[in-house]
Short mmCIF file of C-alpha atoms in Angstrom, two decimals:
data_model
loop_
_atom_site.label_atom_id
_atom_site.label_comp_id
_atom_site.label_asym_id
_atom_site.label_seq_id
_atom_site.Cartn_x
_atom_site.Cartn_y
_atom_site.Cartn_z
CA UNK H 156 63.93 1.89 27.54
CA UNK H 157 62.59 2.46 31.17
CA UNK H 158 60.45 5.44 29.53
CA UNK H 159 59.21 3.65 26.63
CA UNK H 160 57.95 0.76 29.16
CA UNK H 161 56.21 3.41 31.40
CA UNK H 162 54.87 4.80 27.97
CA UNK H 163 53.51 1.52 26.96
CA UNK H 164 51.84 0.60 30.53
CA UNK H 165 49.92 4.17 30.21
CA UNK H 166 48.80 3.33 26.84
CA UNK H 167 47.38 -0.07 27.71
CA UNK H 168 45.91 1.59 30.85
CA UNK H 169 44.05 4.26 28.28
CA UNK H 170 42.72 1.49 26.09
CA UNK H 171 41.59 -0.61 28.85
CA UNK H 172 39.74 2.56 30.56
CA UNK H 173 37.87 3.21 26.80
CA UNK H 174 36.99 -0.72 26.19
CA UNK H 175 35.37 -0.48 30.23
CA UNK H 176 33.83 3.04 29.13
CA UNK H 177 32.23 1.65 26.12
CA UNK H 178 31.00 -1.35 27.68
CA UNK H 179 29.49 0.70 30.42
CA UNK H 180 27.64 2.94 27.85
CA UNK H 181 26.29 -0.32 26.13
CA UNK H 182 24.98 -1.51 29.42
CA UNK H 183 23.61 1.60 30.02
CA UNK H 184 21.97 2.42 26.86
CA UNK H 185 20.44 -1.28 27.24
CA UNK H 186 19.37 -0.33 30.70
CA UNK H 187 17.42 2.78 29.47
CA UNK H 188 15.73 0.64 26.73
CA UNK H 189 17.60 2.03 23.57
CA UNK H 190 15.82 0.46 20.62
CA UNK H 191 16.67 -0.32 17.43
CA UNK H 192 15.00 1.61 14.24
CA UNK H 193 12.18 -0.45 12.67
CA UNK H 194 12.26 -0.38 8.90
CA UNK H 195 8.48 -0.45 7.18
CA UNK H 196 7.80 -1.60 3.35
CA UNK H 197 6.62 1.36 0.93
CA UNK H 198 5.44 -0.45 -1.95
CA UNK H 199 4.14 2.32 -3.97
CA UNK H 200 0.54 2.96 -2.98
CA UNK H 201 -0.94 6.02 -0.99
CA UNK H 202 -2.80 3.71 1.31
CA UNK H 203 0.26 1.72 2.38
CA UNK H 204 1.64 5.02 3.24
CA UNK H 205 -1.00 5.94 5.23
CA UNK H 206 -1.26 2.84 7.33
CA UNK H 207 2.56 3.03 7.64
CA UNK H 208 2.44 6.58 9.15
CA UNK H 209 -0.42 5.37 11.71
CA UNK H 210 1.60 2.66 12.79
CA UNK H 211 4.63 4.52 13.06
CA UNK H 212 3.35 7.66 14.80
CA UNK H 213 2.10 4.94 17.76
CA UNK H 214 5.56 3.39 17.37
CA UNK H 215 7.62 6.55 17.99
CA UNK H 216 5.41 8.15 20.33
CA UNK H 217 3.77 5.60 22.27
CA UNK H 218 6.65 2.87 22.70
CA UNK H 219 9.62 5.25 21.79
CA UNK H 220 11.34 3.19 18.66
CA UNK H 221 12.62 5.01 15.74
CA UNK H 222 11.30 4.19 12.13
CA UNK H 223 12.11 4.34 8.81
CA UNK H 224 10.66 3.35 5.20
CA UNK H 225 12.05 1.59 2.21
CA UNK H 226 10.62 2.08 -0.99
CA UNK H 227 10.41 -0.37 -3.46
CA UNK H 228 7.66 -2.91 -5.67
CA UNK H 229 5.56 -5.56 -4.47
CA UNK H 230 7.80 -8.26 -5.10
CA UNK H 231 10.91 -6.48 -3.85
CA UNK H 232 9.01 -5.09 -0.66
CA UNK H 233 8.28 -8.81 0.03
CA UNK H 234 11.74 -9.77 -0.50
CA UNK H 235 13.45 -7.48 1.47
CA UNK H 236 10.63 -8.66 4.11
CA UNK H 237 11.89 -12.29 3.67
CA UNK H 238 15.27 -11.10 3.91
CA UNK H 239 15.11 -9.03 6.74
CA UNK H 240 15.93 -5.74 5.21
CA UNK H 241 12.31 -4.88 5.96
CA UNK H 242 10.45 -5.31 9.30
CA UNK H 243 6.95 -4.48 8.69
CA UNK H 244 4.85 -4.63 5.57
CA UNK H 245 1.44 -3.06 6.57
CA UNK H 246 -0.81 -3.64 3.36
CA UNK H 247 0.11 -6.65 1.73
CA UNK H 248 -2.22 -7.48 -1.37
CA UNK H 249 -1.85 -11.03 -1.02
CA UNK H 250 -3.99 -11.77 -4.02
CA UNK H 251 -1.18 -10.02 -6.17
CA UNK H 252 1.57 -11.91 -5.35
CA UNK H 253 -0.04 -14.95 -4.02
CA UNK H 254 2.46 -17.47 -4.79
CA UNK H 255 5.46 -15.80 -3.54
CA UNK H 256 3.55 -14.78 -0.49
CA UNK H 257 2.48 -18.21 0.31
CA UNK H 258 6.08 -19.41 -0.31
CA UNK H 259 7.15 -16.92 2.10
CA UNK H 260 4.71 -17.83 4.82
CA UNK H 261 5.39 -21.82 4.63
CA UNK H 262 8.88 -21.32 4.56
CA UNK H 263 8.28 -19.50 7.82
CA UNK H 264 10.67 -16.58 6.83
CA UNK H 265 7.83 -13.94 7.48
CA UNK H 266 4.48 -14.03 9.84
CA UNK H 267 1.77 -13.06 9.37
CA UNK H 268 -0.12 -10.73 12.15
CA UNK H 269 -3.16 -9.43 10.98
CA UNK H 270 -5.64 -8.71 8.15
CA UNK H 271 -5.77 -5.15 8.20
CA UNK H 272 -8.97 -5.07 5.93
CA UNK H 273 -10.11 -7.01 2.99
CA UNK H 274 -13.21 -4.90 1.48
CA UNK H 275 -11.13 -3.98 -1.10
CA UNK H 276 -11.67 -4.16 -5.02
CA UNK H 277 -9.65 -3.54 -8.41
CA UNK H 278 -10.10 -3.82 -12.07
CA UNK H 279 -11.04 -1.78 -15.05
CA UNK H 280 -13.37 1.19 -14.04
CA UNK H 281 -15.20 4.21 -15.90
CA UNK H 282 -16.79 7.10 -14.31
CA UNK H 283 -20.53 6.45 -13.58
CA UNK H 284 -21.64 9.03 -15.94
CA UNK H 285 -20.30 7.13 -18.77
CA UNK H 286 -22.99 4.68 -18.32
CA UNK H 287 -25.72 6.70 -16.50
CA UNK H 288 -25.20 10.25 -17.72
CA UNK H 289 -25.37 13.10 -14.97
CA UNK H 290 -28.17 15.37 -15.12
CA UNK H 291 -26.99 17.76 -12.89
CA UNK H 292 -23.46 18.38 -14.91
CA UNK H 293 -25.09 17.93 -18.25
CA UNK H 294 -23.94 14.82 -19.24
CA UNK H 295 -25.91 12.33 -21.18
CA UNK H 296 -24.93 8.42 -21.11
CA UNK H 297 -22.22 7.68 -23.41
CA UNK H 298 -22.40 3.88 -23.36
CA UNK H 299 -25.83 3.04 -21.47
CA UNK H 300 -25.52 -0.66 -21.91
CA UNK H 301 -21.93 -1.27 -20.87
CA UNK H 302 -21.64 -3.38 -18.04
CA UNK H 303 -18.79 -5.90 -18.27
CA UNK H 304 -15.23 -5.83 -19.49
CA UNK H 305 -16.66 -7.92 -22.37
CA UNK H 306 -18.61 -5.16 -23.71
CA UNK H 307 -15.72 -3.03 -24.26
CA UNK H 308 -15.17 -4.15 -27.57
CA UNK H 309 -18.72 -2.23 -28.81
CA UNK H 310 -17.49 0.79 -27.22
CA UNK H 311 -13.94 1.48 -28.08
CA UNK H 312 -14.68 4.65 -30.12
CA UNK H 313 -16.06 6.09 -27.13
CA UNK H 314 -12.60 5.90 -25.39
CA UNK H 315 -10.47 6.84 -28.29
CA UNK H 316 -6.62 6.93 -27.94
CA UNK H 317 -5.72 10.68 -28.49
CA UNK H 318 -2.45 9.23 -30.02
CA UNK H 319 -3.96 6.66 -32.09
CA UNK H 320 -7.73 7.53 -33.02
CA UNK H 321 -8.16 3.95 -34.75
CA UNK H 322 -7.91 2.33 -31.05
CA UNK H 323 -9.46 3.13 -27.71
CA UNK H 324 -7.19 3.41 -24.69
CA UNK H 325 -7.31 1.27 -21.66
CA UNK H 326 -5.34 3.07 -18.99
CA UNK H 327 -3.06 0.06 -17.57
CA UNK H 328 -1.37 -0.34 -14.18
CA UNK H 329 1.53 1.04 -12.86
CA UNK H 330 4.95 -0.25 -14.20
CA UNK H 331 6.09 -2.69 -11.92
CA UNK H 332 3.13 -3.69 -10.08
CA UNK H 333 2.01 -7.20 -10.40
CA UNK H 334 -1.68 -6.02 -11.92
CA UNK H 335 0.31 -4.53 -14.79
CA UNK H 336 1.19 -8.34 -15.98
CA UNK H 337 -2.33 -9.66 -15.47
CA UNK H 338 -3.73 -6.85 -17.03
CA UNK H 339 -1.71 -7.13 -20.17
CA UNK H 340 -2.44 -10.99 -20.29
CA UNK H 341 -6.14 -10.35 -20.00
CA UNK H 342 -6.43 -7.70 -22.69
CA UNK H 343 -5.12 -10.79 -24.84
CA UNK H 344 -7.25 -13.29 -23.66
CA UNK H 345 -10.42 -11.13 -24.09
CA UNK H 346 -9.02 -9.84 -27.46
CA UNK H 347 -9.33 -6.14 -26.04
CA UNK H 348 -5.93 -5.68 -27.85
CA UNK H 349 -7.48 -5.76 -31.07
CA UNK H 350 -9.37 -2.45 -30.47
CA UNK H 351 -7.50 -0.92 -27.46
CA UNK H 352 -4.07 0.27 -26.74
CA UNK H 353 -2.32 -0.44 -23.28
CA UNK H 354 -1.16 3.02 -22.00
CA UNK H 355 0.45 3.31 -18.44
CA UNK H 356 0.62 6.91 -16.85
CA UNK H 357 3.87 6.12 -15.30
CA UNK H 358 2.89 6.55 -11.46
CA UNK H 359 -0.01 6.24 -9.37
CA UNK H 360 -0.44 9.88 -9.34
CA UNK H 361 -0.21 10.32 -12.79
CA UNK H 362 -2.95 7.71 -13.16
CA UNK H 363 -4.99 9.45 -10.74
CA UNK H 364 -4.64 12.74 -12.21
CA UNK H 365 -5.72 11.47 -15.74
CA UNK H 366 -8.99 10.30 -14.12
CA UNK H 367 -9.76 13.60 -12.20
CA UNK H 368 -8.50 15.66 -15.74
CA UNK H 369 -11.58 13.66 -17.52
CA UNK H 370 -13.93 13.87 -14.98
CA UNK H 371 -13.47 17.81 -14.78
CA UNK H 372 -13.76 18.09 -18.45
CA UNK H 373 -16.81 15.59 -18.51
CA UNK H 374 -14.94 13.17 -20.77
CA UNK H 375 -14.85 9.38 -20.74
CA UNK H 376 -12.12 7.43 -19.05
CA UNK H 377 -11.25 3.57 -18.78
CA UNK H 378 -8.72 2.11 -17.12
CA UNK H 379 -7.26 -0.05 -14.36
CA UNK H 380 -7.78 1.34 -10.50
CA UNK H 381 -8.39 0.19 -6.94
CA UNK H 382 -10.17 0.43 -3.87
CA UNK H 383 -9.44 2.20 -1.37
CA UNK H 384 -7.98 5.45 -3.02
CA UNK H 385 -9.04 9.08 -2.62
CA UNK H 386 -10.23 8.67 -6.42
CA UNK H 387 -12.95 6.09 -5.42
CA UNK H 388 -13.56 8.20 -2.28
CA UNK H 389 -14.16 11.50 -3.97
CA UNK H 390 -15.80 10.45 -7.63
CA UNK H 391 -18.53 8.49 -8.15
CA UNK H 392 -16.73 5.38 -10.60
CA UNK H 393 -18.15 1.93 -11.75
CA UNK H 394 -16.11 -1.31 -11.83
CA UNK H 395 -17.02 -3.22 -14.93
CA UNK H 396 -18.14 -6.52 -14.40
CA UNK H 397 -16.06 -9.42 -15.43
CA UNK H 398 -16.17 -13.46 -15.22
CA UNK H 399 -16.54 -14.88 -12.14
CA UNK H 400 -13.56 -15.92 -10.56
CA UNK H 401 -12.28 -19.33 -10.43
CA UNK H 402 -8.50 -20.51 -10.17
CA UNK H 403 -8.52 -22.24 -13.46
CA UNK H 404 -9.64 -19.21 -15.24
CA UNK H 405 -7.08 -17.07 -13.30
CA UNK H 406 -4.36 -19.56 -14.33
CA UNK H 407 -5.39 -19.29 -17.81
CA UNK H 408 -4.33 -16.06 -18.65
CA UNK H 409 -6.28 -13.84 -15.68
CA UNK H 410 -9.61 -14.48 -17.94
CA UNK H 411 -11.85 -13.36 -14.66
CA UNK H 412 -12.43 -10.88 -12.33
CA UNK H 413 -9.70 -10.08 -9.40
CA UNK H 414 -9.86 -12.39 -6.55
CA UNK H 415 -11.03 -11.07 -3.30
CA UNK H 416 -7.75 -10.25 -1.35
CA UNK H 417 -7.21 -10.16 2.13
CA UNK H 418 -4.56 -6.97 3.01
CA UNK H 419 -2.75 -8.43 5.27
CA UNK H 420 0.21 -7.31 8.36
CA UNK H 421 3.58 -9.35 8.16
CA UNK H 422 6.69 -9.35 9.74
CA UNK H 423 10.02 -10.53 8.92
CA UNK H 424 10.03 -13.75 11.66
CA UNK H 425 13.33 -12.49 13.56
CA UNK H 426 10.91 -9.58 14.48
CA UNK H 427 8.73 -12.04 16.49
CA UNK H 428 11.74 -12.08 19.27
CA UNK H 429 13.25 -8.55 18.54
CA UNK H 430 10.02 -6.40 18.98
CA UNK H 431 7.24 -8.63 20.78
CA UNK H 432 5.42 -5.70 21.97
CA UNK H 433 5.23 -4.16 18.63
CA UNK H 434 4.13 -7.48 17.46
CA UNK H 435 1.32 -7.73 19.62
CA UNK H 436 0.09 -4.27 18.37
CA UNK H 437 0.34 -5.07 15.11
CA UNK H 438 -1.81 -8.28 15.84
CA UNK H 439 -4.58 -5.93 16.86
CA UNK H 440 -4.55 -3.26 13.87
CA UNK H 441 -7.49 -3.66 11.81
CA UNK H 442 -9.25 -1.18 9.60
CA UNK H 443 -11.38 -1.00 6.47
CA UNK H 444 -11.55 -0.07 2.76
CA UNK H 445 -13.97 2.46 3.78
CA UNK H 446 -11.79 4.34 6.62
CA UNK H 447 -8.45 3.98 4.28
CA UNK H 448 -10.53 6.10 1.74
CA UNK H 449 -11.77 8.82 3.81
CA UNK H 450 -8.10 9.06 4.88
CA UNK H 451 -6.70 9.23 1.45
CA UNK H 452 -9.67 11.78 0.47
CA UNK H 453 -8.52 14.01 3.81
CA UNK H 454 -4.83 13.72 2.37
CA UNK H 455 -5.76 14.93 -1.22
CA UNK H 456 -8.47 17.52 -0.27
CA UNK H 457 -6.31 19.17 2.26
CA UNK H 458 -3.09 18.67 0.32
CA UNK H 459 -1.42 17.01 3.48
CA UNK H 460 0.84 13.98 3.20
CA UNK H 461 0.47 10.76 5.14
CA UNK H 462 1.82 11.93 8.46
CA UNK H 463 -1.21 14.84 8.89
CA UNK H 464 -3.32 11.79 8.06
CA UNK H 465 -2.17 9.79 10.39
CA UNK H 466 -2.66 12.58 13.36
CA UNK H 467 -6.50 13.17 11.82
CA UNK H 468 -6.96 9.59 11.91
CA UNK H 469 -5.58 9.26 15.43
CA UNK H 470 -8.08 12.00 16.74
CA UNK H 471 -11.27 10.88 14.28
CA UNK H 472 -10.89 7.26 15.28
CA UNK H 473 -9.59 7.18 18.84
CA UNK H 474 -12.23 4.69 20.11
CA UNK H 475 -10.82 2.32 17.21
CA UNK H 476 -6.90 2.38 17.63
CA UNK H 477 -6.90 2.92 21.54
CA UNK H 478 -8.18 -0.59 21.56
CA UNK H 479 -4.75 -1.98 19.84
CA UNK H 480 -2.72 -0.81 22.62
CA UNK H 481 -2.22 -1.03 26.19
CA UNK H 482 -3.53 2.41 28.08
CA UNK H 483 -0.30 3.93 29.08
CA UNK H 484 1.26 3.67 25.47
CA UNK H 485 -2.45 5.41 24.19
CA UNK H 486 -2.04 8.40 26.78
CA UNK H 487 1.47 8.97 25.57
CA UNK H 488 0.48 9.06 21.86
CA UNK H 489 -2.90 11.32 22.32
CA UNK H 490 -0.41 13.47 24.72
CA UNK H 491 2.16 13.56 21.50
CA UNK H 492 -0.51 14.75 18.89
#
């Protein structure tokens, strides 16, 4: 019994030592500024990956945070932001999910910090040579009077579907994107579904590849695209005109052009208190469609990923991004890259 009593005392003492050691480690970690991982939304397109890479590099190299990304669609990314599974969403196409976005803002679940940029476009595009030709490449105009989406019925034979020659082909949005829903209904409201098939490439890279292939072969192409992208940075593309935007027309099966959008940066509400220095940085984060297109073209032409494009941006646009952060943070980032 005496031996067991001493053994119990020793075990209790060892337990107390381990608890104290754990507490000491936690306190020491806090005193050294150990930081939680910041999670970014990857909603599925290259420009958001570029902006994520820029912000993540600044946070990792300058502020000492670890970062990560969660992939999803526009809707699931916003849901993750609302729930707190995602901390930061760097490029929200607010017009695509305006009702959900406003609901999240009004409920206080997310907080808008900045407008990343607003000089963006989306809709139905054709290579400009389809309308104007390209004498240097020996291309004659194919549809010289094509100006508007509503002119497309006259030109469906120009854009014949290779799998169904009795109709034209319109390349649609990426599955799961909000634009997919609006385009399908727009085709119905304009009667384009009578003469055109709605074809999905399956992914953003596949859609871009279909454009690049058509341009290389000097062939017509018609479909959904948006700016900024490396495609619109590299190739001469024309956005077809549409009915001027009004709320009434938009709510009537999207029978008008896409509304202009603010591409915002927003965070989960809890993040305001969890990382106030990061919030201050993101409030200053502002770029443009032109800058983003150049970054995407850099990625494509040099066959590099978003991280390499972020390094390029941080070197090329030092005068811009160094205004977003304190001097000591900027120095750390510049030293690291």
